[in-house]
Amino acid sequence: MSARVYLDHAAGTVVSPAARTALVEGLALTGNPSSLHASGRAARRLLEESRESLAASLGAHPGEVVLTSGGTEGDNLAVRGGWRARRAEGRDAVAVSTVEHLAVAATAAALAEDGGRVVGLGVDADGRVREDVWDRVDERVAVASVMWVNNETGTLQPLDRLVEACRRSGAWSHSDAVQAVGVLDVDFAASGLDLLTVSGHKLGAPVGVGALLVRREVRLHPVGSGGGQERDIRSGTVPAALAAALAAACAEAVAGRAEHRRRASELTGRLLAGLAASGLEGWRRNGGGEVSPAVVNLGFEGVRADDLLMLLDAAGIDCSTGSACSAGVVQPSAVLLAAGADEATARSALRFSFGPTTTAEDVDALLRVLPGAVRTARRVA
Amino acid sequence: MKVLAAMSGGVDSAVAAARMVEAGHEVTGVHLALSRNPQSFRTGARGCCSREDAHDARRAADVLGIPFYVWDLSERFAADVVDDFVAEYAAGRTPNPCLRCNEKIKFSAVLERGLALGFDRVATGHYARLLPGPDGVELHRAVDGDKDQSYVLGVLGPEQLARSAFPLGDTPKPQVRAEAAARGLLVADKPDSHDICFIADGDTAGFLSSRLGSQPGAVVDTDGTVLGSHEGTHGFTVGQRRGLRLGVPAPDGRPRFVLDISPAERTVTVGPREALEVRELEGIRPGWTGQAPVAEWHGTVQLRAHGEALPARAELRDGRLLVRLERPASGVAPGQAVVLYDGTRVVGSATIDSTRHGTTGARDAQPVAAR
Ligand SMILES: Cc1ncc(COP(=O)(O)O)c(C=O)c1O
């Protein structure tokens, strides 16, 4: 395959050199961090140093870091574990925005099997949680979960309002910050959140590791049972090498985030200006005015996103619809539907997302083929 | 050429795609998702539409190193194939859904989308041959007579054929399997699919009952004598012998067959084998793979998938195709296609609308299953 123009960093970004080095070095250690002998202690030391580093990068206390296998597990622990912990208090509901990733949305929906209720927090036309829904976070809500940055559109959510509503009602606040770390200033202590999800492969670590930040006063119930290695919340041997890679990637991403933001804004501007100059009609950027600079979700009238994706793929461009696939079939964007779009519009959007390695040349390469590809895709009846 | 290879997840379409790659074409694989609920379609080796089949198709595309996508055609398939299938049975006819799928989905919806997106051809694993002829491309039977699928392609017109590729038509099936194995395609020994892909358990009668409900009626003989009852005419096909559940044996003790199905009266008429014999039939919606024949045509016709080639004459009258068979055929079911062949070449097809028991020339003979 010739050189690809990779514009799908929100799905998985490049593993940073620092993370790669940390991983390889970590893999040289033999032993289980729970073992009591010298080898075990060495693994444990790497694990705890990684935890401390990660905590420092994210404005958390090391004791607040629960290492996980990734974002999905963190979201499961927060939503299900939070609900289980609090239903005895009469809090039988979870409140979630209607634009959450499936890791949150499907977890919440699955609680119904155990007698849970889902309180939906509706969004406006930009996909931001509406001002008038926060009352729904009441005394019966165990956990309220609203993502920091939407993975499809990049829309930023009003987390201060979430925290406020949770303070008032006594619910725990959770935010899936998978798309925020490394782009925005994510500081757990400053955020006032009770729970925050991080995923490694979105910020330069390998796939298969992540973290849930859990405020010290918050006692989640475990979701899976076992040895309780991570604060009795999460069981299973913790992969010290992956933790080290996560810590290294996170430190690098946090140190570089201001620069990444600046560059990503430039790239976004270049893409939008280039498209405007191309004379292509019938396109718009989805997600409203407050969006991550690293995600550009574009809707193209009269186009099915999967056709456009195929044409761009053939032209060397990797991008995504950002929405869920079912058995390989692209579904209409649940995020855009929740924001009030009709089905055709919800099928017409593509997500381009930038990482630290994305260059102006990448955007130019996209601009060379995108207008023509849109016109071709419009020929499909 | 830019080729869109329809990949079902079976061995044939995988080898067809492989051959197009080898011929130097720029090939893209697509698997057609035909069910809105993949679980409800047949799984694994036996069908064409399950999640597992999509996986197998994807793995074959990986081995070939070609891009691969899944196209969702479930809505079109439900409307144009499944609903049509049910409606045809409800009307007392016996449809061929594979043929309808080729007509409406593979060489229509998929082909049109492919052409719009810049592809030149759609390639499939059908056993049939496209050969150059004086008036353009011709559709011929496959070399492997047991596998020949030209019948279910007989509905295609010249524009569709000009945009199609059937790379397997010149190869016997065992050789295709061997080739799949040699190419490292994991589907090499996957069993063939035979049944209707959208009827998960193979129980067509049960599927139809679930869609059409129970519509009890009488089973009668040719004199109108009631012999038994049934739960719906959709459970029957002209020519069917099994499952009639008649308490009374025929006076002559010989087996009885379904002769006619009348949903309006909810009757199923049964009788002896001879009464099934058909000399003439009328087809509607005739279509041609090339030029329509001008005068009376003679050649062979095939009246069902894997049926034999029967010598016949045909002519068009008022947009209907009148077919006279040289020797009588048995169990010709309205709703099936009559496909016309000139030697191995497919000339065209029509949907069988009515059949007559008459002898050649006696066009006013008693209709047996006319409606
Ligand atoms: C917002 C959001 N949450 C959760 C996840 C799931 O994370 P992971 O892939 O690490 O399980 C993703 C990844 O697509 C995401 O974008």
Short mmCIF file of C-alpha atoms in Angstrom, two decimals, chain B residues 42 46-48 97-98 192-204:
data_model
loop_
_atom_site.label_atom_id
_atom_site.label_comp_id
_atom_site.label_asym_id
_atom_site.label_seq_id
_atom_site.Cartn_x
_atom_site.Cartn_y
_atom_site.Cartn_z
CA ARG B 42 -29.07 -18.60 7.82
CA ARG B 46 -25.64 -22.99 4.55
CA GLY B 47 -26.67 -19.58 3.41
CA CYS B 48 -25.60 -16.33 1.89
CA PRO B 97 -36.13 -15.51 -5.24
CA CYS B 98 -32.55 -15.96 -6.48
CA ASP B 192 -22.48 -24.89 -1.11
CA SER B 193 -25.62 -23.05 -0.19
CA HIS B 194 -28.76 -24.48 -1.64
CA ASP B 195 -31.73 -23.08 0.13
CA ILE B 196 -33.45 -19.75 0.34
CA CYS B 197 -31.13 -17.48 2.28
CA PHE B 198 -33.85 -15.55 4.10
CA ILE B 199 -35.59 -18.62 5.43
CA ALA B 200 -33.28 -19.46 8.26
CA ASP B 201 -34.47 -22.96 9.10
CA GLY B 202 -35.32 -24.04 5.57
CA ASP B 203 -39.01 -24.27 6.48
CA THR B 204 -40.58 -22.38 3.60
#
